[in-house]
Amino acid sequence: MLRIIIFAVIFLIIFERCAQQVSPTGGKRDSIPPNLVESDPVNKMLNFKGKKLELFFDEYVIVDNINQKLIITPEADNPYSYKQNGMSVLLTFKNQFKDSTTFTLNFGDAIKDFAEKNPSKNLKLVFSTGTSLDSGRVYGTLKDIKTSKPIFDALVGLYNVSDTLDIAKQKPYYFSRTDSSGIFSIENIQMRDYKMIAIDDKNRNMLYNAKDERMGFLNKPINAGSDSASYDLNMFLSDNTPTKVQRTIPRVNNYSVVFSKAIEKVAVTFMNKDTLPYLLEPGGSLKFFNVQPHPDSVFVKLIATDSLGTTTDFEQKIAFQAPRGKDRQKDPFTLTTLPEPNKPLNNTFTYSLILNKPVQFLDDKNISLITDSLTHEPLSAFKWTWNANHNIITVNAKSFAKDTIKWDIPKGSVISVEGDTLTKMLLRHSVLKEEDYGQIMGRITNSEQAAGYIVQLVDEQYKVIAVSMTTPYTFRYIPQGKYFLRLIVDSNKNQRWDTGEIDKDRQPEAIYYMPEKILLKSNFELNDVNITIPK
């Protein structure tokens, strides 16, 4: 009896182990994507009149986010549902397709094998509802104008040529999306004229959002003829939305007018002879400060200028909140500098003190530059200026320090319009040692006197390290590292880069990069690093 029980236990253990299903071990991973073996309709079919499309594969497949990834051109505005049937995928459309039109369905990586999720490659279906297939094709590349880097997953559209084209409201007739190399291709196009426009299309609604999406366009219509043509587009930000007062923020101490977009400058005119100190803050906020005495309400006229140079007029009422307690709570009075704190300085330098409030009093005889323990030179000994809002001091100074340059700002030497002062500050900068830095020199080999030029040295994160408005150029005291050389063609000679504007058919000012990255070592000079403008 005991022998029978032992045998039964062993049998159950063996049976349980055999019954467990586990993934097979060893062997090669399946890296082969599913292949399309048949479709209904067949690829490049003519006179298709149906509402259903079915794709058949050589293995079991799954559908992944097809509503986002399937691109149908021309834009059909024809809702569909899909059904996954093991080794096939069925699409059922609500309406019949437009007559006498060639349609292309590009599935991207929407269909994958069941086991390893390998996407089917180059999966595309073309058919015509007429008697022939359209044969036009356009292709090209898309890059960011400021970095020259390719742009992935941007929408490149062909629009019907119209005087009233509004890409914020109208979708493209044909379109494609760029791959990781910024390359796009639009095929099987009707052979006629189109307007080519590219947009970031971050929300994938195929409409342009000017506030935060880049765009690029060709000035002249293109013709998608039987011979394919290549086009290169540069993309840029161009917020052409109207400037509005988005909101106001009344406080006891200040009153902020917040604009709907970034503002470069604001002209303020006070009505009825009232005045208030004010400051344009980064990001598009104009702050007025409550300085007594003044009436309960102050009326101003504002002329705001955006990054496109467009001006907008406003009339604004400034009304501060009534104080609730005896003492008004003030925002802290702060100071930042350019160059940044602790950054090494050459003994001859330009320096900026940046305050977060307008200043009503500054004692330039009490603020001093310390060269050594015995030599203190007052700010008044140097040439310095205020900006228009009285919150930025720019000083040209010279020091004879050997190790450290110091600015001594005693408490009470800077007083804001709100009556508060900076705490005592000692700003330190080490003296720049030339042997720790390099130098880059060169010129524009084919410059024209009619144009202005801005030469920029940028690091690998495209941060501007040095700028020259002249050619030949010289960049001194550059830290060891890797850099790019960038040239802006300053067409209007306003010493800044100006973006484009599609409504005015105006392209941005051209930007060119030297193709080779620059490797600079300490205590080293690179000469004849010249820039040639492409023809």
JSON list of C-alpha atoms in Angstrom, two decimals, residues 39-204:
[
{"chain": "A", "resi": 39, "resn": "SER", "atom": "CA", "xyz": [-4.42, 42.75, -50.25]},
{"chain": "A", "resi": 40, "resn": "ASP", "atom": "CA", "xyz": [-7.97, 43.53, -51.30]},
{"chain": "A", "resi": 41, "resn": "PRO", "atom": "CA", "xyz": [-7.90, 45.70, -53.34]},
{"chain": "A", "resi": 42, "resn": "VAL", "atom": "CA", "xyz": [-4.55, 44.72, -54.83]},
{"chain": "A", "resi": 43, "resn": "ASN", "atom": "CA", "xyz": [-1.82, 47.33, -54.85]},
{"chain": "A", "resi": 44, "resn": "LYS", "atom": "CA", "xyz": [-2.18, 49.93, -57.64]},
{"chain": "A", "resi": 45, "resn": "MET", "atom": "CA", "xyz": [-5.71, 48.76, -58.49]},
{"chain": "A", "resi": 46, "resn": "LEU", "atom": "CA", "xyz": [-7.77, 51.01, -60.81]},
{"chain": "A", "resi": 47, "resn": "ASN", "atom": "CA", "xyz": [-11.48, 51.84, -60.63]},
{"chain": "A", "resi": 48, "resn": "PHE", "atom": "CA", "xyz": [-11.81, 50.84, -56.96]},
{"chain": "A", "resi": 49, "resn": "LYS", "atom": "CA", "xyz": [-15.32, 51.62, -55.68]},
{"chain": "A", "resi": 50, "resn": "GLY", "atom": "CA", "xyz": [-15.43, 49.77, -52.36]},
{"chain": "A", "resi": 51, "resn": "LYS", "atom": "CA", "xyz": [-15.46, 50.84, -48.73]},
{"chain": "A", "resi": 52, "resn": "LYS", "atom": "CA", "xyz": [-13.41, 47.96, -47.29]},
{"chain": "A", "resi": 53, "resn": "LEU", "atom": "CA", "xyz": [-9.68, 47.27, -47.45]},
{"chain": "A", "resi": 54, "resn": "GLU", "atom": "CA", "xyz": [-8.06, 44.09, -46.13]},
{"chain": "A", "resi": 55, "resn": "LEU", "atom": "CA", "xyz": [-4.38, 43.23, -45.71]},
{"chain": "A", "resi": 56, "resn": "PHE", "atom": "CA", "xyz": [-3.14, 39.62, -45.39]},
{"chain": "A", "resi": 57, "resn": "PHE", "atom": "CA", "xyz": [0.21, 38.74, -43.79]},
{"chain": "A", "resi": 58, "resn": "ASP", "atom": "CA", "xyz": [2.45, 35.68, -43.47]},
{"chain": "A", "resi": 59, "resn": "GLU", "atom": "CA", "xyz": [2.10, 35.55, -39.66]},
{"chain": "A", "resi": 60, "resn": "TYR", "atom": "CA", "xyz": [-0.12, 36.69, -36.82]},
{"chain": "A", "resi": 61, "resn": "VAL", "atom": "CA", "xyz": [-0.16, 40.48, -36.42]},
{"chain": "A", "resi": 62, "resn": "ILE", "atom": "CA", "xyz": [-1.35, 43.18, -34.02]},
{"chain": "A", "resi": 63, "resn": "VAL", "atom": "CA", "xyz": [-2.46, 46.75, -34.70]},
{"chain": "A", "resi": 64, "resn": "ASP", "atom": "CA", "xyz": [-0.66, 49.56, -32.83]},
{"chain": "A", "resi": 65, "resn": "ASN", "atom": "CA", "xyz": [-2.20, 53.07, -32.69]},
{"chain": "A", "resi": 66, "resn": "ILE", "atom": "CA", "xyz": [-3.29, 52.95, -36.31]},
{"chain": "A", "resi": 67, "resn": "ASN", "atom": "CA", "xyz": [-5.46, 56.07, -36.03]},
{"chain": "A", "resi": 68, "resn": "GLN", "atom": "CA", "xyz": [-2.33, 58.13, -35.42]},
{"chain": "A", "resi": 69, "resn": "LYS", "atom": "CA", "xyz": [0.11, 56.29, -37.65]},
{"chain": "A", "resi": 70, "resn": "LEU", "atom": "CA", "xyz": [-1.90, 55.59, -40.81]},
{"chain": "A", "resi": 71, "resn": "ILE", "atom": "CA", "xyz": [-1.43, 58.42, -43.31]},
{"chain": "A", "resi": 72, "resn": "ILE", "atom": "CA", "xyz": [-3.98, 58.63, -46.14]},
{"chain": "A", "resi": 73, "resn": "THR", "atom": "CA", "xyz": [-3.24, 61.02, -48.98]},
{"chain": "A", "resi": 74, "resn": "PRO", "atom": "CA", "xyz": [-4.91, 63.01, -50.28]},
{"chain": "A", "resi": 75, "resn": "GLU", "atom": "CA", "xyz": [-6.63, 63.78, -46.96]},
{"chain": "A", "resi": 76, "resn": "ALA", "atom": "CA", "xyz": [-9.87, 61.83, -47.31]},
{"chain": "A", "resi": 77, "resn": "ASP", "atom": "CA", "xyz": [-12.01, 63.04, -44.38]},
{"chain": "A", "resi": 78, "resn": "ASN", "atom": "CA", "xyz": [-13.48, 59.54, -44.38]},
{"chain": "A", "resi": 79, "resn": "PRO", "atom": "CA", "xyz": [-13.80, 57.93, -40.91]},
{"chain": "A", "resi": 80, "resn": "TYR", "atom": "CA", "xyz": [-12.94, 54.26, -40.60]},
{"chain": "A", "resi": 81, "resn": "SER", "atom": "CA", "xyz": [-12.90, 51.38, -38.13]},
{"chain": "A", "resi": 82, "resn": "TYR", "atom": "CA", "xyz": [-10.52, 48.42, -38.11]},
{"chain": "A", "resi": 83, "resn": "LYS", "atom": "CA", "xyz": [-10.69, 44.76, -37.14]},
{"chain": "A", "resi": 84, "resn": "GLN", "atom": "CA", "xyz": [-7.80, 42.47, -36.44]},
{"chain": "A", "resi": 85, "resn": "ASN", "atom": "CA", "xyz": [-8.36, 38.92, -37.73]},
{"chain": "A", "resi": 86, "resn": "GLY", "atom": "CA", "xyz": [-5.31, 36.91, -36.73]},
{"chain": "A", "resi": 87, "resn": "MET", "atom": "CA", "xyz": [-3.15, 37.15, -39.88]},
{"chain": "A", "resi": 88, "resn": "SER", "atom": "CA", "xyz": [-5.17, 39.95, -41.50]},
{"chain": "A", "resi": 89, "resn": "VAL", "atom": "CA", "xyz": [-6.35, 43.50, -40.79]},
{"chain": "A", "resi": 90, "resn": "LEU", "atom": "CA", "xyz": [-9.67, 44.81, -42.15]},
{"chain": "A", "resi": 91, "resn": "LEU", "atom": "CA", "xyz": [-10.39, 48.55, -42.56]},
{"chain": "A", "resi": 92, "resn": "THR", "atom": "CA", "xyz": [-14.00, 49.59, -43.07]},
{"chain": "A", "resi": 93, "resn": "PHE", "atom": "CA", "xyz": [-14.62, 53.18, -44.23]},
{"chain": "A", "resi": 94, "resn": "LYS", "atom": "CA", "xyz": [-17.84, 55.10, -43.67]},
{"chain": "A", "resi": 95, "resn": "ASN", "atom": "CA", "xyz": [-18.02, 56.55, -47.20]},
{"chain": "A", "resi": 96, "resn": "GLN", "atom": "CA", "xyz": [-16.81, 55.68, -50.66]},
{"chain": "A", "resi": 97, "resn": "PHE", "atom": "CA", "xyz": [-13.59, 57.36, -51.74]},
{"chain": "A", "resi": 98, "resn": "LYS", "atom": "CA", "xyz": [-13.67, 60.43, -53.97]},
{"chain": "A", "resi": 99, "resn": "ASP", "atom": "CA", "xyz": [-13.99, 59.54, -57.65]},
{"chain": "A", "resi": 100, "resn": "SER", "atom": "CA", "xyz": [-11.11, 59.78, -60.17]},
{"chain": "A", "resi": 101, "resn": "THR", "atom": "CA", "xyz": [-8.47, 60.12, -57.43]},
{"chain": "A", "resi": 102, "resn": "THR", "atom": "CA", "xyz": [-5.35, 58.18, -56.54]},
{"chain": "A", "resi": 103, "resn": "PHE", "atom": "CA", "xyz": [-5.13, 57.34, -52.82]},
{"chain": "A", "resi": 104, "resn": "THR", "atom": "CA", "xyz": [-2.05, 56.24, -50.90]},
{"chain": "A", "resi": 105, "resn": "LEU", "atom": "CA", "xyz": [-2.30, 54.54, -47.51]},
{"chain": "A", "resi": 106, "resn": "ASN", "atom": "CA", "xyz": [1.01, 54.59, -45.65]},
{"chain": "A", "resi": 107, "resn": "PHE", "atom": "CA", "xyz": [0.81, 52.49, -42.49]},
{"chain": "A", "resi": 108, "resn": "GLY", "atom": "CA", "xyz": [4.17, 53.41, -40.96]},
{"chain": "A", "resi": 109, "resn": "ASP", "atom": "CA", "xyz": [4.81, 50.99, -38.07]},
{"chain": "A", "resi": 110, "resn": "ALA", "atom": "CA", "xyz": [1.13, 50.55, -37.18]},
{"chain": "A", "resi": 111, "resn": "ILE", "atom": "CA", "xyz": [1.11, 46.79, -37.93]},
{"chain": "A", "resi": 112, "resn": "LYS", "atom": "CA", "xyz": [3.51, 44.48, -36.07]},
{"chain": "A", "resi": 113, "resn": "ASP", "atom": "CA", "xyz": [4.03, 40.76, -35.62]},
{"chain": "A", "resi": 114, "resn": "PHE", "atom": "CA", "xyz": [2.35, 39.19, -32.61]},
{"chain": "A", "resi": 115, "resn": "ALA", "atom": "CA", "xyz": [5.37, 37.56, -30.99]},
{"chain": "A", "resi": 116, "resn": "GLU", "atom": "CA", "xyz": [8.19, 40.15, -31.02]},
{"chain": "A", "resi": 117, "resn": "LYS", "atom": "CA", "xyz": [6.33, 43.31, -32.10]},
{"chain": "A", "resi": 118, "resn": "ASN", "atom": "CA", "xyz": [8.50, 43.77, -35.20]},
{"chain": "A", "resi": 119, "resn": "PRO", "atom": "CA", "xyz": [6.80, 46.40, -37.41]},
{"chain": "A", "resi": 120, "resn": "SER", "atom": "CA", "xyz": [6.04, 45.66, -41.04]},
{"chain": "A", "resi": 121, "resn": "LYS", "atom": "CA", "xyz": [8.42, 47.74, -43.15]},
{"chain": "A", "resi": 122, "resn": "ASN", "atom": "CA", "xyz": [7.44, 50.08, -45.98]},
{"chain": "A", "resi": 123, "resn": "LEU", "atom": "CA", "xyz": [3.82, 48.98, -45.72]},
{"chain": "A", "resi": 124, "resn": "LYS", "atom": "CA", "xyz": [1.89, 51.00, -48.28]},
{"chain": "A", "resi": 125, "resn": "LEU", "atom": "CA", "xyz": [-1.21, 50.47, -50.41]},
{"chain": "A", "resi": 126, "resn": "VAL", "atom": "CA", "xyz": [-2.02, 52.53, -53.51]},
{"chain": "A", "resi": 127, "resn": "PHE", "atom": "CA", "xyz": [-5.24, 52.45, -55.51]},
{"chain": "A", "resi": 128, "resn": "SER", "atom": "CA", "xyz": [-7.22, 54.70, -57.82]},
{"chain": "A", "resi": 129, "resn": "THR", "atom": "CA", "xyz": [-10.93, 55.33, -58.03]},
{"chain": "A", "resi": 130, "resn": "GLY", "atom": "CA", "xyz": [-10.40, 56.34, -61.66]},
{"chain": "A", "resi": 131, "resn": "THR", "atom": "CA", "xyz": [-8.90, 54.82, -64.77]},
{"chain": "A", "resi": 132, "resn": "SER", "atom": "CA", "xyz": [-5.25, 55.76, -64.06]},
{"chain": "A", "resi": 133, "resn": "LEU", "atom": "CA", "xyz": [-2.76, 56.29, -61.26]},
{"chain": "A", "resi": 134, "resn": "ASP", "atom": "CA", "xyz": [-1.37, 59.77, -60.58]},
{"chain": "A", "resi": 135, "resn": "SER", "atom": "CA", "xyz": [2.40, 59.69, -61.01]},
{"chain": "A", "resi": 136, "resn": "GLY", "atom": "CA", "xyz": [3.67, 62.98, -59.55]},
{"chain": "A", "resi": 137, "resn": "ARG", "atom": "CA", "xyz": [6.21, 62.90, -56.72]},
{"chain": "A", "resi": 138, "resn": "VAL", "atom": "CA", "xyz": [8.04, 65.40, -54.55]},
{"chain": "A", "resi": 139, "resn": "TYR", "atom": "CA", "xyz": [10.65, 64.68, -51.88]},
{"chain": "A", "resi": 140, "resn": "GLY", "atom": "CA", "xyz": [13.28, 66.47, -49.87]},
{"chain": "A", "resi": 141, "resn": "THR", "atom": "CA", "xyz": [14.65, 67.25, -46.41]},
{"chain": "A", "resi": 142, "resn": "LEU", "atom": "CA", "xyz": [13.56, 69.31, -43.44]},
{"chain": "A", "resi": 143, "resn": "LYS", "atom": "CA", "xyz": [15.97, 71.02, -41.01]},
{"chain": "A", "resi": 144, "resn": "ASP", "atom": "CA", "xyz": [15.79, 73.46, -38.13]},
{"chain": "A", "resi": 145, "resn": "ILE", "atom": "CA", "xyz": [17.22, 76.75, -39.37]},
{"chain": "A", "resi": 146, "resn": "LYS", "atom": "CA", "xyz": [19.02, 77.58, -36.11]},
{"chain": "A", "resi": 147, "resn": "THR", "atom": "CA", "xyz": [20.70, 74.20, -35.53]},
{"chain": "A", "resi": 148, "resn": "SER", "atom": "CA", "xyz": [20.77, 72.72, -39.05]},
{"chain": "A", "resi": 149, "resn": "LYS", "atom": "CA", "xyz": [19.58, 69.45, -37.46]},
{"chain": "A", "resi": 150, "resn": "PRO", "atom": "CA", "xyz": [17.01, 67.25, -39.25]},
{"chain": "A", "resi": 151, "resn": "ILE", "atom": "CA", "xyz": [13.48, 67.34, -37.87]},
{"chain": "A", "resi": 152, "resn": "PHE", "atom": "CA", "xyz": [11.69, 64.08, -37.17]},
{"chain": "A", "resi": 153, "resn": "ASP", "atom": "CA", "xyz": [7.94, 63.48, -37.55]},
{"chain": "A", "resi": 154, "resn": "ALA", "atom": "CA", "xyz": [7.12, 66.92, -38.94]},
{"chain": "A", "resi": 155, "resn": "LEU", "atom": "CA", "xyz": [4.29, 67.26, -41.43]},
{"chain": "A", "resi": 156, "resn": "VAL", "atom": "CA", "xyz": [5.11, 68.36, -44.98]},
{"chain": "A", "resi": 157, "resn": "GLY", "atom": "CA", "xyz": [1.97, 69.34, -46.84]},
{"chain": "A", "resi": 158, "resn": "LEU", "atom": "CA", "xyz": [0.92, 70.26, -50.36]},
{"chain": "A", "resi": 159, "resn": "TYR", "atom": "CA", "xyz": [-1.91, 72.78, -50.32]},
{"chain": "A", "resi": 160, "resn": "ASN", "atom": "CA", "xyz": [-4.19, 73.93, -53.09]},
{"chain": "A", "resi": 161, "resn": "VAL", "atom": "CA", "xyz": [-2.93, 77.29, -54.36]},
{"chain": "A", "resi": 162, "resn": "SER", "atom": "CA", "xyz": [-5.26, 79.99, -53.06]},
{"chain": "A", "resi": 163, "resn": "ASP", "atom": "CA", "xyz": [-5.07, 83.66, -52.11]},
{"chain": "A", "resi": 164, "resn": "THR", "atom": "CA", "xyz": [-7.00, 82.87, -48.94]},
{"chain": "A", "resi": 165, "resn": "LEU", "atom": "CA", "xyz": [-4.90, 79.92, -47.74]},
{"chain": "A", "resi": 166, "resn": "ASP", "atom": "CA", "xyz": [-4.95, 79.73, -43.93]},
{"chain": "A", "resi": 167, "resn": "ILE", "atom": "CA", "xyz": [-2.93, 76.77, -42.63]},
{"chain": "A", "resi": 168, "resn": "ALA", "atom": "CA", "xyz": [-4.31, 77.32, -39.12]},
{"chain": "A", "resi": 169, "resn": "LYS", "atom": "CA", "xyz": [-7.73, 76.29, -40.48]},
{"chain": "A", "resi": 170, "resn": "GLN", "atom": "CA", "xyz": [-7.04, 74.36, -43.69]},
{"chain": "A", "resi": 171, "resn": "LYS", "atom": "CA", "xyz": [-5.48, 70.89, -43.89]},
{"chain": "A", "resi": 172, "resn": "PRO", "atom": "CA", "xyz": [-3.09, 69.94, -46.71]},
{"chain": "A", "resi": 173, "resn": "TYR", "atom": "CA", "xyz": [-4.42, 68.06, -49.73]},
{"chain": "A", "resi": 174, "resn": "TYR", "atom": "CA", "xyz": [-1.37, 65.77, -49.83]},
{"chain": "A", "resi": 175, "resn": "PHE", "atom": "CA", "xyz": [1.06, 65.27, -46.98]},
{"chain": "A", "resi": 176, "resn": "SER", "atom": "CA", "xyz": [3.82, 63.14, -45.53]},
{"chain": "A", "resi": 177, "resn": "ARG", "atom": "CA", "xyz": [5.86, 62.99, -42.33]},
{"chain": "A", "resi": 178, "resn": "THR", "atom": "CA", "xyz": [9.63, 63.16, -42.04]},
{"chain": "A", "resi": 179, "resn": "ASP", "atom": "CA", "xyz": [11.79, 60.25, -40.92]},
{"chain": "A", "resi": 180, "resn": "SER", "atom": "CA", "xyz": [14.61, 60.48, -38.36]},
{"chain": "A", "resi": 181, "resn": "SER", "atom": "CA", "xyz": [16.89, 61.98, -41.04]},
{"chain": "A", "resi": 182, "resn": "GLY", "atom": "CA", "xyz": [14.37, 64.73, -41.84]},
{"chain": "A", "resi": 183, "resn": "ILE", "atom": "CA", "xyz": [13.58, 63.14, -45.23]},
{"chain": "A", "resi": 184, "resn": "PHE", "atom": "CA", "xyz": [10.06, 63.25, -46.68]},
{"chain": "A", "resi": 185, "resn": "SER", "atom": "CA", "xyz": [8.48, 61.83, -49.82]},
{"chain": "A", "resi": 186, "resn": "ILE", "atom": "CA", "xyz": [5.00, 62.42, -51.24]},
{"chain": "A", "resi": 187, "resn": "GLU", "atom": "CA", "xyz": [4.04, 60.14, -54.13]},
{"chain": "A", "resi": 188, "resn": "ASN", "atom": "CA", "xyz": [1.15, 59.47, -56.54]},
{"chain": "A", "resi": 189, "resn": "ILE", "atom": "CA", "xyz": [0.27, 63.16, -56.74]},
{"chain": "A", "resi": 190, "resn": "GLN", "atom": "CA", "xyz": [-1.96, 64.84, -59.27]},
{"chain": "A", "resi": 191, "resn": "MET", "atom": "CA", "xyz": [0.26, 66.80, -61.63]},
{"chain": "A", "resi": 192, "resn": "ARG", "atom": "CA", "xyz": [-0.61, 70.44, -60.93]},
{"chain": "A", "resi": 193, "resn": "ASP", "atom": "CA", "xyz": [0.59, 73.40, -58.85]},
{"chain": "A", "resi": 194, "resn": "TYR", "atom": "CA", "xyz": [0.71, 73.28, -55.04]},
{"chain": "A", "resi": 195, "resn": "LYS", "atom": "CA", "xyz": [1.93, 75.40, -52.14]},
{"chain": "A", "resi": 196, "resn": "MET", "atom": "CA", "xyz": [4.48, 73.44, -50.05]},
{"chain": "A", "resi": 197, "resn": "ILE", "atom": "CA", "xyz": [4.43, 74.13, -46.31]},
{"chain": "A", "resi": 198, "resn": "ALA", "atom": "CA", "xyz": [5.92, 72.19, -43.38]},
{"chain": "A", "resi": 199, "resn": "ILE", "atom": "CA", "xyz": [4.70, 72.39, -39.77]},
{"chain": "A", "resi": 200, "resn": "ASP", "atom": "CA", "xyz": [5.67, 70.67, -36.50]},
{"chain": "A", "resi": 201, "resn": "ASP", "atom": "CA", "xyz": [2.08, 69.47, -35.99]},
{"chain": "A", "resi": 202, "resn": "LYS", "atom": "CA", "xyz": [2.76, 68.39, -32.41]},
{"chain": "A", "resi": 203, "resn": "ASN", "atom": "CA", "xyz": [-0.88, 67.51, -31.71]},
{"chain": "A", "resi": 204, "resn": "ARG", "atom": "CA", "xyz": [-1.22, 65.75, -35.10]}
]
